[in-house]
Structure formats: structure tokens, C-alpha cells
mmCIF file of C-alpha atoms in Angstrom:
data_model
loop_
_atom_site.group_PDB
_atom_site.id
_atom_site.type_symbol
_atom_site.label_atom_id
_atom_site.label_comp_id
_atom_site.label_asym_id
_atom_site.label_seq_id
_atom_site.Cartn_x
_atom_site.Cartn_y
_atom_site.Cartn_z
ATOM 1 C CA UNK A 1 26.170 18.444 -21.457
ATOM 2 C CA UNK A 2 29.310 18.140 -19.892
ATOM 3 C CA UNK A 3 29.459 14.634 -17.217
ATOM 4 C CA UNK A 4 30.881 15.101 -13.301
ATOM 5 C CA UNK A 5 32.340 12.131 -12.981
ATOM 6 C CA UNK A 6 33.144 12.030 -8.501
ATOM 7 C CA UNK A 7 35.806 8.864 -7.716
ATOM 8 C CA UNK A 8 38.832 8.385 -6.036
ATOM 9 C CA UNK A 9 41.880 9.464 -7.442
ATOM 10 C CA UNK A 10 43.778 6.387 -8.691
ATOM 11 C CA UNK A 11 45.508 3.974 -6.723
ATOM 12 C CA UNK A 12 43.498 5.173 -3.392
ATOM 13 C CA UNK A 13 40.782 3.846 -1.803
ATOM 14 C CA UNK A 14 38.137 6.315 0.265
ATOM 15 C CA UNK A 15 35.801 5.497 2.415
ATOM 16 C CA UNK A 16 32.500 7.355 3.608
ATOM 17 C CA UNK A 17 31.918 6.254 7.163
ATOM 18 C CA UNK A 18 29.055 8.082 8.723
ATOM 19 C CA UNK A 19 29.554 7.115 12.605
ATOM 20 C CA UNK A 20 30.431 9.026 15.445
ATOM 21 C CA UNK A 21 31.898 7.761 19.106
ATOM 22 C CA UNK A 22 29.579 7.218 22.210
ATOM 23 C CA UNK A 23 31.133 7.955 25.496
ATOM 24 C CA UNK A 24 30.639 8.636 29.107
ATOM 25 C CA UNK A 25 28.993 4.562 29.883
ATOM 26 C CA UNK A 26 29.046 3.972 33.326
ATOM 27 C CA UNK A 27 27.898 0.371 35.196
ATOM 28 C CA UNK A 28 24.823 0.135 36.297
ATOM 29 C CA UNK A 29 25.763 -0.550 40.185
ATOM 30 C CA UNK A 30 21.803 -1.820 40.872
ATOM 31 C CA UNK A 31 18.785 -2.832 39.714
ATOM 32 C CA UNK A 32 17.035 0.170 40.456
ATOM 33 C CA UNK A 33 19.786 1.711 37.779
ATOM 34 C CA UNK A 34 17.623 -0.313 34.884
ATOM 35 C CA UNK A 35 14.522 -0.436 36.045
ATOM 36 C CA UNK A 36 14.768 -3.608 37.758
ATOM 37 C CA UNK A 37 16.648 -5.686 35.569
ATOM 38 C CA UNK A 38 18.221 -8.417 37.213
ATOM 39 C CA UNK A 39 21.244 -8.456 34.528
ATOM 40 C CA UNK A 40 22.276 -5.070 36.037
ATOM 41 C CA UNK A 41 25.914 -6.344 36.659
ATOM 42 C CA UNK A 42 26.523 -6.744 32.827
ATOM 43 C CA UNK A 43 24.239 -3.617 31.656
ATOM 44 C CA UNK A 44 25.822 -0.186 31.077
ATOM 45 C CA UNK A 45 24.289 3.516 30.683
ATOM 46 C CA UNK A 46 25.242 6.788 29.093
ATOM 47 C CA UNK A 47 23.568 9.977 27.918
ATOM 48 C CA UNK A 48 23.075 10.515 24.108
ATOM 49 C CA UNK A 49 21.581 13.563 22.456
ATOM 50 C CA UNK A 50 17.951 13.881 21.103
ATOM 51 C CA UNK A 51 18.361 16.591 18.860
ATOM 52 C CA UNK A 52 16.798 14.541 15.788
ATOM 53 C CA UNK A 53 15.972 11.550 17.699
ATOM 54 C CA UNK A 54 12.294 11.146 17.775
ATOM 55 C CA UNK A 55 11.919 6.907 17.991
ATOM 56 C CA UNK A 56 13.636 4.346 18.938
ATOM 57 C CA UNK A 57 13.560 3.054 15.008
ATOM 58 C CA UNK A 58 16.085 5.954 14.358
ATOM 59 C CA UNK A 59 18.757 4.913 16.580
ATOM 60 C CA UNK A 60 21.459 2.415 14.361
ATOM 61 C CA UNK A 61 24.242 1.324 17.092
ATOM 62 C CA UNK A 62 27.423 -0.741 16.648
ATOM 63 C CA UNK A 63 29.797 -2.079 18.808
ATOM 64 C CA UNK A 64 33.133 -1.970 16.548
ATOM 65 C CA UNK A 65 31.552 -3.087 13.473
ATOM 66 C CA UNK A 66 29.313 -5.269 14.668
ATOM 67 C CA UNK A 67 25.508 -4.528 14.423
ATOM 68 C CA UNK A 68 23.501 -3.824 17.861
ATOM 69 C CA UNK A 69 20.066 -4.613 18.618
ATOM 70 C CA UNK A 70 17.140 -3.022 20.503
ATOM 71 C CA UNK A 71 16.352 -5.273 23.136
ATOM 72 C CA UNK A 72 13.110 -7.036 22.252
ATOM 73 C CA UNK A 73 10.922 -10.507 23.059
ATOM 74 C CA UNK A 74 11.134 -13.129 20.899
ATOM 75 C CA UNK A 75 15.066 -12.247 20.333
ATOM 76 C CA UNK A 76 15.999 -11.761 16.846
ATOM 77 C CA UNK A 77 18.872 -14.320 15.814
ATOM 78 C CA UNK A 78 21.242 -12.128 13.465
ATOM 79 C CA UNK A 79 20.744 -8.211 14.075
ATOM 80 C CA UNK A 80 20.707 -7.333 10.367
ATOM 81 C CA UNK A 81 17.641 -9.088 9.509
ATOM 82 C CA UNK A 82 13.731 -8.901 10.459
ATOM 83 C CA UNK A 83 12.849 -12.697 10.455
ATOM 84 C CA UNK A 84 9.420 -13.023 11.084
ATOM 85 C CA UNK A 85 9.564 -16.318 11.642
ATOM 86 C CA UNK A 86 10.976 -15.433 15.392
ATOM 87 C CA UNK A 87 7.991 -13.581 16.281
ATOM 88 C CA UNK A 88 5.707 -14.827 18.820
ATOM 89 C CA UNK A 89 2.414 -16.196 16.560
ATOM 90 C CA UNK A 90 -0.946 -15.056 17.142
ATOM 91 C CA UNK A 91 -4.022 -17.211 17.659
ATOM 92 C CA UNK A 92 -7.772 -16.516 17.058
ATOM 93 C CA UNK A 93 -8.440 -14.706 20.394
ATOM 94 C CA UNK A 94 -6.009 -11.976 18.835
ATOM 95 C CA UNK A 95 -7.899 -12.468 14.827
ATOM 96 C CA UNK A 96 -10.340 -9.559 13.655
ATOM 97 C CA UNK A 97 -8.797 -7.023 16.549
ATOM 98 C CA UNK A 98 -8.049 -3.597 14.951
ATOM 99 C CA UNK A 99 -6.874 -1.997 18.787
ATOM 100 C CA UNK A 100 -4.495 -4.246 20.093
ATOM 101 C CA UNK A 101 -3.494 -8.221 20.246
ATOM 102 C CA UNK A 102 -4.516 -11.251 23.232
ATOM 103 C CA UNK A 103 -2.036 -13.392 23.783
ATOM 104 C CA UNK A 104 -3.176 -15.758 27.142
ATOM 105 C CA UNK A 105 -0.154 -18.043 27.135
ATOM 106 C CA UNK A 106 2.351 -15.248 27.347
ATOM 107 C CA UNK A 107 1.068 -11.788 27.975
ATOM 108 C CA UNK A 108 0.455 -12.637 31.865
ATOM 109 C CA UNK A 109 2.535 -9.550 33.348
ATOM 110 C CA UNK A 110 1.035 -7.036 35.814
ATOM 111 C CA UNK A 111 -1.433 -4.029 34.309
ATOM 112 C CA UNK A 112 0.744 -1.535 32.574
ATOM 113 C CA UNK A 113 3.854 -3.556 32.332
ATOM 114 C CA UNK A 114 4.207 -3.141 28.577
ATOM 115 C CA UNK A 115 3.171 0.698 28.612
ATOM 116 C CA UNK A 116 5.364 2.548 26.411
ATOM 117 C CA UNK A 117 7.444 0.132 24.670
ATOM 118 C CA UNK A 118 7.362 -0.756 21.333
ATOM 119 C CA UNK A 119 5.269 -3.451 19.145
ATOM 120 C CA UNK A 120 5.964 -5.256 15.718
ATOM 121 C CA UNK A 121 3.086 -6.601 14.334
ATOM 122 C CA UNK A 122 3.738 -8.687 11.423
ATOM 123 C CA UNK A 123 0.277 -8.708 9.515
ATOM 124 C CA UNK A 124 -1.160 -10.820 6.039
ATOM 125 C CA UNK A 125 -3.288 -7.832 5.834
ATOM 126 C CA UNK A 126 -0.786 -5.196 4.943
ATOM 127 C CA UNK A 127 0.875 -7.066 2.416
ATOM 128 C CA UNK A 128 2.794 -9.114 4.537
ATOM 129 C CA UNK A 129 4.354 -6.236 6.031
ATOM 130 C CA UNK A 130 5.902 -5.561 9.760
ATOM 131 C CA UNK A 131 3.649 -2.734 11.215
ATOM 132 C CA UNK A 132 4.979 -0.310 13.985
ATOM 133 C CA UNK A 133 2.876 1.156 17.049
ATOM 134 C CA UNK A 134 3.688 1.743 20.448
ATOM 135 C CA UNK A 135 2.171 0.109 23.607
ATOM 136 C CA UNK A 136 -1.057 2.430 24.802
ATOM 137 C CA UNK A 137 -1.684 0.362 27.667
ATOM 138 C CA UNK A 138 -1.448 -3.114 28.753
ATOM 139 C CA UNK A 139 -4.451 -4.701 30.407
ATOM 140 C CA UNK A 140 -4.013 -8.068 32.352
ATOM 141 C CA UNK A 141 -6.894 -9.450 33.382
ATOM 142 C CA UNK A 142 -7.355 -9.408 29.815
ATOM 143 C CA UNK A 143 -4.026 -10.708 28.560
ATOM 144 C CA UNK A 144 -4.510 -7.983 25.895
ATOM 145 C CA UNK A 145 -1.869 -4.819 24.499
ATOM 146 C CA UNK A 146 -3.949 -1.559 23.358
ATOM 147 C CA UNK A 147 -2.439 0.013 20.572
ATOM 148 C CA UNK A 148 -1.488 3.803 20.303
ATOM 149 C CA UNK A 149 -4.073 3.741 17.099
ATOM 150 C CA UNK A 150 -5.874 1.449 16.003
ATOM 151 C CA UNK A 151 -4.503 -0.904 12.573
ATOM 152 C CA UNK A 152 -6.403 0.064 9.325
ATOM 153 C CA UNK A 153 -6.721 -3.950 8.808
ATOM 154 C CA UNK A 154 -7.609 -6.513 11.493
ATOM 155 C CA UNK A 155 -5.130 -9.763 12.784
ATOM 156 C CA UNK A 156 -5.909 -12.333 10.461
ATOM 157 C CA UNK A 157 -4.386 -15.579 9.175
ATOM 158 C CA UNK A 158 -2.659 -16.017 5.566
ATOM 159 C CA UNK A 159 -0.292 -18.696 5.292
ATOM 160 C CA UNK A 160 0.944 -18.883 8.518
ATOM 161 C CA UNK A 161 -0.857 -16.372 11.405
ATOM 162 C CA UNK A 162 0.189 -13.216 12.234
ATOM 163 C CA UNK A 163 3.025 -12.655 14.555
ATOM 164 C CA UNK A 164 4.143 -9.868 17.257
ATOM 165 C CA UNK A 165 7.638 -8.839 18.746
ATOM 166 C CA UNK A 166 7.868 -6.444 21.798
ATOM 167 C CA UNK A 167 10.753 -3.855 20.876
ATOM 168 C CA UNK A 168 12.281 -1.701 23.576
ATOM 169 C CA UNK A 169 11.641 -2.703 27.110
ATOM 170 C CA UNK A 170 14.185 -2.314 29.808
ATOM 171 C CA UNK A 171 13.476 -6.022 31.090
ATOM 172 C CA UNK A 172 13.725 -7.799 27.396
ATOM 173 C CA UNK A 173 17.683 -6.460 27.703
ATOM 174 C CA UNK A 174 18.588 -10.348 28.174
ATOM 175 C CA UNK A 175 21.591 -10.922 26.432
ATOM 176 C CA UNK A 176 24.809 -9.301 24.952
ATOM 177 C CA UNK A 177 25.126 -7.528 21.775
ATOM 178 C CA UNK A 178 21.431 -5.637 22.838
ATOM 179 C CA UNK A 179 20.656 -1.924 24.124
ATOM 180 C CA UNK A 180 17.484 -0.383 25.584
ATOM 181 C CA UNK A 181 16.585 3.548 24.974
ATOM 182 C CA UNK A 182 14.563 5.216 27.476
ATOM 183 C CA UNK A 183 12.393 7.621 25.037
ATOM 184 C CA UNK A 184 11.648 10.367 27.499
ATOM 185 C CA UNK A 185 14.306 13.296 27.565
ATOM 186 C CA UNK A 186 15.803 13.937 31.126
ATOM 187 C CA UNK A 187 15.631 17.965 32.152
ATOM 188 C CA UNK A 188 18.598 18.748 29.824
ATOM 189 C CA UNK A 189 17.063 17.478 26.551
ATOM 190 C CA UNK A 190 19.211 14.339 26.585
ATOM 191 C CA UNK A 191 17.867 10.549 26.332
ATOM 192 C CA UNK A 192 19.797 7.507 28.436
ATOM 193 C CA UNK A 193 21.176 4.725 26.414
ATOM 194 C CA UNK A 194 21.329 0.896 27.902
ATOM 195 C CA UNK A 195 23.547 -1.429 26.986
ATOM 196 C CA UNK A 196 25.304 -5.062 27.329
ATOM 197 C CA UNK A 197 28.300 -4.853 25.416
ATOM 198 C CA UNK A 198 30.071 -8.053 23.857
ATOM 199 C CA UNK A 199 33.201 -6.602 25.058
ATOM 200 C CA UNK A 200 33.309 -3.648 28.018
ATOM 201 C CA UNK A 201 36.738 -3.974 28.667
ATOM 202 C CA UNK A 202 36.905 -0.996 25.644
ATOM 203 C CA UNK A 203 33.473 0.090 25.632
ATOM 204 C CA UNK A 204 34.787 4.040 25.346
ATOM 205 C CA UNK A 205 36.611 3.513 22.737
ATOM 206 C CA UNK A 206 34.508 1.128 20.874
ATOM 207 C CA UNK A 207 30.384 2.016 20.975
ATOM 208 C CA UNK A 208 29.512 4.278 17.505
ATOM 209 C CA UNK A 209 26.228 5.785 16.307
ATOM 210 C CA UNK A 210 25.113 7.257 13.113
ATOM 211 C CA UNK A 211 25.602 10.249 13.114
ATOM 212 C CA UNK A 212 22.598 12.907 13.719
ATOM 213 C CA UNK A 213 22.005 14.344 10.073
ATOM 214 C CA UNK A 214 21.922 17.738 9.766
ATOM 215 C CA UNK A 215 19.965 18.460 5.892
ATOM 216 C CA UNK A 216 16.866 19.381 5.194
ATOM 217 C CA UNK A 217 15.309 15.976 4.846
ATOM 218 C CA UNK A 218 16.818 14.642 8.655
ATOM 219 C CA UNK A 219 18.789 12.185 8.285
ATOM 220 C CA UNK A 220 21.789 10.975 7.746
ATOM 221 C CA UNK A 221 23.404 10.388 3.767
ATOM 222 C CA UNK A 222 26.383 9.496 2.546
ATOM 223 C CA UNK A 223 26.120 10.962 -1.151
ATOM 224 C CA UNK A 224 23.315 13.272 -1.481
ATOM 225 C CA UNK A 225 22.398 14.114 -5.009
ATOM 226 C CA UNK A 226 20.390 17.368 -4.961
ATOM 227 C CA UNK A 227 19.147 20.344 -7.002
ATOM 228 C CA UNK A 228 21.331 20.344 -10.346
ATOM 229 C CA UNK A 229 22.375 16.948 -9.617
ATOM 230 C CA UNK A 230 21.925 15.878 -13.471
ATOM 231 C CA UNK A 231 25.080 13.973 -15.335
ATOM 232 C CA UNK A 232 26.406 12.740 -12.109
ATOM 233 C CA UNK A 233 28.654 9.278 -11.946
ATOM 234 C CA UNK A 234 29.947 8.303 -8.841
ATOM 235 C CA UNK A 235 31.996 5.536 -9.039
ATOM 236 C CA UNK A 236 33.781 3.084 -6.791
ATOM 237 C CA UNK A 237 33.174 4.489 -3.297
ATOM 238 C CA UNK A 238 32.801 2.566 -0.178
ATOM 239 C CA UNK A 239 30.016 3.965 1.866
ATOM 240 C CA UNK A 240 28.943 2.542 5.176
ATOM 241 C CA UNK A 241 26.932 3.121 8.362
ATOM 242 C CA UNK A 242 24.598 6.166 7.558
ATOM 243 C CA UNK A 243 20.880 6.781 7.753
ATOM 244 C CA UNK A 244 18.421 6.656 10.498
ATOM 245 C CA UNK A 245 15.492 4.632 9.617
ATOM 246 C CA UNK A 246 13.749 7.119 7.380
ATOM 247 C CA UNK A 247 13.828 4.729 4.369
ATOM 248 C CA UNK A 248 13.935 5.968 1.113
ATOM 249 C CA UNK A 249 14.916 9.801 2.229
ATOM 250 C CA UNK A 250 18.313 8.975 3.671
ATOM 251 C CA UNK A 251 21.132 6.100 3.611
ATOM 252 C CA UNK A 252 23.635 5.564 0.863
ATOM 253 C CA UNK A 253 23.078 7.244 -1.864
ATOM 254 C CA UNK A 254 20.141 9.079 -2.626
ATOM 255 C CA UNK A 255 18.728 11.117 -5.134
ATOM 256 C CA UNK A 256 15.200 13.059 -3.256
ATOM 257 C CA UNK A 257 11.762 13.115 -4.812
ATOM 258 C CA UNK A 258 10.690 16.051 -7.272
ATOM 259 C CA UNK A 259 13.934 17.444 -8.552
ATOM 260 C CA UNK A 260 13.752 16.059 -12.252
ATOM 261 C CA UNK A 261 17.480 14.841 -12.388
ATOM 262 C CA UNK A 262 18.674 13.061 -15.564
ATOM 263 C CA UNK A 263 21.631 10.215 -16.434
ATOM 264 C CA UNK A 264 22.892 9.224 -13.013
ATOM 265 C CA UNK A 265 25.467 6.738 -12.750
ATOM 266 C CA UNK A 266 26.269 4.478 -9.743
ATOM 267 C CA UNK A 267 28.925 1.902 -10.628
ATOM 268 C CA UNK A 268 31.251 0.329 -8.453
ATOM 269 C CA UNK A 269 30.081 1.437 -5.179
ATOM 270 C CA UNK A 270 30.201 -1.245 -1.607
ATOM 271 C CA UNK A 271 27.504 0.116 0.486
ATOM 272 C CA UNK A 272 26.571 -1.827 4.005
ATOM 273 C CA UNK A 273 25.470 -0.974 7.052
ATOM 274 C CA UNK A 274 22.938 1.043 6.146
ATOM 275 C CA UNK A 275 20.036 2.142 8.060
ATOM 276 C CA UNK A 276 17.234 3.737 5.366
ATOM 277 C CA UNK A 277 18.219 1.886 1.515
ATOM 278 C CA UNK A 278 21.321 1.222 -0.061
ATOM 279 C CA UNK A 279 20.555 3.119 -3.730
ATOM 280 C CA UNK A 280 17.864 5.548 -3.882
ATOM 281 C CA UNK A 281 17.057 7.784 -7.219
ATOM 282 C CA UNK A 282 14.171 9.327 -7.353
ATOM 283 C CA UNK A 283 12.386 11.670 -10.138
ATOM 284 C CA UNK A 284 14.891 10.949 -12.898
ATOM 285 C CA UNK A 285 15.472 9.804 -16.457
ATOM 286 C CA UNK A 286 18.321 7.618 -17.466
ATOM 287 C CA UNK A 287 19.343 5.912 -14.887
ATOM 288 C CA UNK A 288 22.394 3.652 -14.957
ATOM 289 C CA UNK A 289 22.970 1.320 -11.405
ATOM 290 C CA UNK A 290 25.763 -1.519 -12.462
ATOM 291 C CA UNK A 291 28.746 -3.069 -10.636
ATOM 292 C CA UNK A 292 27.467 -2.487 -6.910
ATOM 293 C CA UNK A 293 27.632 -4.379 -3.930
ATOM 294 C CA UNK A 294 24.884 -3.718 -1.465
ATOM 295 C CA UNK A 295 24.133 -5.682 2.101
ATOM 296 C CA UNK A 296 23.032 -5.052 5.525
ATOM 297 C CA UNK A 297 20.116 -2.718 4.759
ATOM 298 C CA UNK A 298 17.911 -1.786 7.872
ATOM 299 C CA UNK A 299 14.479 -0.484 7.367
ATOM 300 C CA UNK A 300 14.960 -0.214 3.621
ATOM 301 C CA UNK A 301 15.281 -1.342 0.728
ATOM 302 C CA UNK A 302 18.661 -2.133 -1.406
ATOM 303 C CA UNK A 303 18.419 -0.279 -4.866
ATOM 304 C CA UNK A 304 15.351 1.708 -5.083
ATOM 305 C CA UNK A 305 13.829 3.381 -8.367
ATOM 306 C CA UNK A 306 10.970 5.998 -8.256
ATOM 307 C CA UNK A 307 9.463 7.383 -11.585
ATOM 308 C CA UNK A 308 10.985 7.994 -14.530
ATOM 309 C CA UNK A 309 12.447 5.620 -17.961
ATOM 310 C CA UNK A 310 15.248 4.261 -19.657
ATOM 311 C CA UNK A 311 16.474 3.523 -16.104
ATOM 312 C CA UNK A 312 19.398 0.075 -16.216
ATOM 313 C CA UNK A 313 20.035 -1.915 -13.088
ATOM 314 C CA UNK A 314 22.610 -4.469 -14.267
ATOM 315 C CA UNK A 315 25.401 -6.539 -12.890
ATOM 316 C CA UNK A 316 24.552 -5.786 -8.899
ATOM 317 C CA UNK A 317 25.230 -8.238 -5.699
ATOM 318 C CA UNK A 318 22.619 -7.352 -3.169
ATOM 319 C CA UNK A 319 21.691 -9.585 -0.367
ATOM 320 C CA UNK A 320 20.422 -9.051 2.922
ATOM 321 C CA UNK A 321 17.783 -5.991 2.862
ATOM 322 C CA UNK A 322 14.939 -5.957 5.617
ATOM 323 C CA UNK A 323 12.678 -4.690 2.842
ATOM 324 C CA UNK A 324 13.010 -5.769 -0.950
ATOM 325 C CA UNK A 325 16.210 -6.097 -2.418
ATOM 326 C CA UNK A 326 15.773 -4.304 -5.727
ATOM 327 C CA UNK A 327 12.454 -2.355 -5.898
ATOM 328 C CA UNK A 328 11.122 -0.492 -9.511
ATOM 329 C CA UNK A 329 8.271 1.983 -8.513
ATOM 330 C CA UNK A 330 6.403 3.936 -11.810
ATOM 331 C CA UNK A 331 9.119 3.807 -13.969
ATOM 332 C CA UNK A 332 8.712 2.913 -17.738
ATOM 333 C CA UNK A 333 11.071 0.951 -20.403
ATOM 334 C CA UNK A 334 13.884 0.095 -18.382
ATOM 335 C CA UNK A 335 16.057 -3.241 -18.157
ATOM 336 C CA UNK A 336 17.157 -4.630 -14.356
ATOM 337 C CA UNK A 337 19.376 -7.425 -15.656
ATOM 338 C CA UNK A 338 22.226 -9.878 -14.636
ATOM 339 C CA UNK A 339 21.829 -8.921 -10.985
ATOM 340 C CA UNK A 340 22.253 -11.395 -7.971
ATOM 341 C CA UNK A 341 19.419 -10.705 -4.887
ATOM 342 C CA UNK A 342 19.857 -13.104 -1.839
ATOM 343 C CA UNK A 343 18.445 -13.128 1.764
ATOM 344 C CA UNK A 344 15.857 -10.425 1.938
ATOM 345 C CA UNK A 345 13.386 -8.853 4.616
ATOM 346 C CA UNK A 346 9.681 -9.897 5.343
ATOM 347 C CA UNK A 347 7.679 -7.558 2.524
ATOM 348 C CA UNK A 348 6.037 -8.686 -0.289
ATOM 349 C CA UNK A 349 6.532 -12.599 0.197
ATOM 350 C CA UNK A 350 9.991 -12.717 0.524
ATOM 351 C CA UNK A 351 10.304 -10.818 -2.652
ATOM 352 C CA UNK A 352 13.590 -10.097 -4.017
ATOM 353 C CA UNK A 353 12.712 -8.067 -6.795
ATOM 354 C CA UNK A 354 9.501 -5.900 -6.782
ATOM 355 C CA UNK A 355 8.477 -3.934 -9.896
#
């Protein structure tokens, strides 16, 4: 069978950049423009669309090519990462709840305050996962969030107690480099975007998104291996800023579930910025990943493996993945050897490699 070999042409470099421009921002000129936020002054709005915008976890926004972040309480210290050390601890008035969390020291704002935003629970229970609901209700007499269904394992306490981060609320938008979404379409479809820019002396030339993908799985892809895709190298591409939170369905490169491909190469490749994983092949035989550099994965994992044998992972630099670095799921006689895995997400202990 003959190979496809897809690289650049020699001597030339090519890059796959999946952003697109934001434009329109105008200054908030009150507080009643942000719902009462006293940073008004330093807080701009525009209007995005919401054609495949369902959550706020799909939304990846950068301010040249700088990461931004979804306003939120604890802050986060580096936007790339999920440290779950930052979150706000729980304490036994919040262990065994399934609906919701207490928190007396801190949760002390007026009924309904929290309604609607988002909530990061970071639990022992799943696996030492981050869990994702939105605010039901917020009762304060009882210093306690309702969830928007209950967890399918109470708050407990493993090593260190469970922890919580409040994600998307216009009065968390604190600081610069941060951006609030409010979730409900206005009467022409379209959702208003917050933000405190580092710089808004060029903010119209200078705010991207990923782009809204347009395939049949949602989101957003930079190489997209699909039916036929068998005997496929691609080699020595740098691919940046695509996906939209969907994990292993969208990001760098992917390969979907189901198709039965065979002998893929990836070799070569920088991939960053991503918002879903890095390296994703699914359903194949034969597998060869070597020679990659992959960083800066939100919501994903940096070279992922699903079913399949014979697969090689070799000679790969990945660091800083919010999930595990380099994750082998069902697959059967295969080597992952001579990589280097640094600074990874909150799942699975810290892992860096899960097989």
C-alpha cells in the first residue's frame, strides 16, 4: 500500500493557526454595563456568535498570544494550567453532600448571588478529577451552592480535602488578562463577551478566538484524519490554537473513534495552544508518534491512544497538559519510550503517563 506522506515542501515552514479576530469591544461607561462591577473603567464588551457555543468551557480566548482566562474565585496563577491547589478547600460541613457544597467562612453573599455561574469541584472520589456543574441556586442562610444535578460520589477527604473554584461570574472579573461570558443569547442569537485586556490601547486588532468548527464532530481541528485515513505521515507541522474543549474529538491532530485506520505517523509536529488534546488516534493499528513537541493543552490530554496494537510513542517533549500528558487506553503490545512528560493537570495523581 502506497504511503501519503503530507509536509512542507523543503526549506519552508507552515503553520496551522486556527484563530479568528474579535472586534466591535466597546468600554463599559458604568457599572450597570457589567452587572455591577466596580472595575467597570478597565472592563470591555463585545458581541460574539453562538452558533456552536453551548458553555462557557468551549470558549479558548487570547490576547496576542497570550492565554485568557474565565474570570473565576480563587484566581488561577498561570492560565494554561488547572492547579488544584488554588481552589478554595472544603471542610466537613461540605463532606458526604451529593447536591451542592457549605462553605460558612466564604459563601456569605445574598440568596441567588451565585445562580448561574459555573462550579469546579475538585473531588478524591472521581479519581482525583475536576468535576463541572453549574450553580442551581445559592441559598444563604445556609452558606450552601445547589448543584444543577446532583454528583454520583459525595465530598470527601483523600489526601488533602476536596476543593471548589467558582468559574464565570461577572463580579470574580478582578484582574487583567480575565473575561466573563454572559451564557444567555440576546434577541439576535448572539452572546456578550467581557473583558480586561492587558493591553486596550490595540484591543481590535489584538483579541482572537478559536475558531467555530464547522465538521461533523463540532469542533475545531487542525489535521483531521478521517474515513480512508490509513498510511498517513504528517510530518513537521506547526499547529496551534484549535479545539474547543471537547477533549479527545477535536484539537491537534486527531484521528475519530470507529474508523479502523492503520500505520499513522506523527513525527516532527509543535502543537500548543490547544484546547481538546494535542495527539489523538483512535481505532487504529500501527501507530508511530516520535519527534513531537506538545504543551499548553486545555481540557485534554497531550498524546492520546485508543484501541488498537503495535502502536510506538517514542522520543516526544510534552509538558504542561491539564489532563495526563501521555495517556494509552485498550491498546495491546506497544512501546511508549524515550519520551520527556513535565508539568501536568490534576487527573490521576499528577500522573504523567497513564496506561
Amino acid at each position: 500500500t502506497d504511503r501519503i506522506t503530507i509536509k512542507a515542501y523543503d526549506g519552508e515552514k507552515v503553520v496551522l493557526d486556527g484563530r479568528e479576530l474579535i472586534t466591535g469591544w466597546q468600554r463599559c461607561s458604568s457599572r450597570e454595563d457589567i452587572f455591577g462591577n466596580r472595575n467597570y473603567e478597565d472592563i470591555y464588551y463585545t458581541k460574539i456568535s453562538s452558533k456552536t457555543l453551548s458553555s462557557i468551557h468551549q470558549l479558548t480566548l487570547f490576547e496576542g498570544d497570550y492565554f485568557l482566562q474565565v474570570a473565576r474565585d480563587p484566581d488561577q496563577s498561570d492560565p494554561t494550567t488547572e492547579d488544584v491547589m488554588e481552589y478554595r478547600p472544603l471542610r466537613e460541613e461540605s463532606f458526604g453532600l451529593y447536591d451542592g457544597i457549605i462553605d460558612s467562612k466564604f459563601l456569605t453573599q445574598p440568596n441567588g448571588f451565585w445562580n448561574g455561574c459555573h462550579i469546579f469541584i475538585w473531588s478524591h472520589a472521581y479519581n482525583n478529577a475536576i468535576v463541572k456543574f453549574k450553580v442551581a441556586d445559592f441559598i444563604s442562610n445556609q452558606n450552601k451552592i445547589i448543584l444543577d444535578e446532583p454528583m454520583k460520589h459525595p465530598i470527601s477527604k483523600g489526601s488533602n480535602p476536596d476543593g471548589y473554584c467558582l468559574v464565570n461570574h461577572p463580579l470574580v472579573l478582578d484582574r487583567s488578562g480575565e473575561f466573563y461570558l454572559n451564557e444567555t443569547p440576546d434577541k439576535d442569537g448572539n452572546l456578550t463577551l467581557y473583558l480586561w485586556p492587558y493591553d486596550a490601547s490595540n484591543i481590535n486588532s489584538n483579541i482572537y478566538r478559536v475558531a467555530e468548527g464547522t465538521h461533523r464532530y463540532g469542533g475545531s481541528i487542525g489535521f483531521f484524519i478521517y474515513g480512508g485515513g490509513s498510511y498517513v505521515t504528517i510530518d513537521g507541522f506547526e499547529i496551534r490554537n484549535f479545539g474547543q474543549g471537547a477533549g479527545t474529538r477535536e484539537g491537534g491532530i486527531v484521528c475519530p473513534h470507529g474508523l479502523n485506520h492503520k500505520s499513522l505517523i506523527v513525527r516532527n509536529c509543535i502543537i500548543y495552544d490547544v484546547n481538546g488534546g494535542g495527539i489523538v488516534l483512535s481505532s487504529a493499528d500501527n501507530n508511530t508518534i516520535e519527534n513531537n513537541t506538545v504543551y499548553n493543552v486545555l481540557n485534554g490530554r497531550g498524546i492520546f491512544l485508543a484501541g488498537g496494537s503495535n502502536h510506538t510513542i517514542r522520543n516526544n517533549f510534552v509538558r504542561n497538559t491539564q489532563s495526563t500528558n501521555i495517556c494509552c487506553f485498550g491498546v495491546k503490545d506497544s512501546k511508549i519510550i524515550y519520551n520527556t512528560a513535565t508539568l501536568n493537570g490534576n487527573h490521576g495523581n499528577l500522573s504523567l503517563i497513564h496506561i
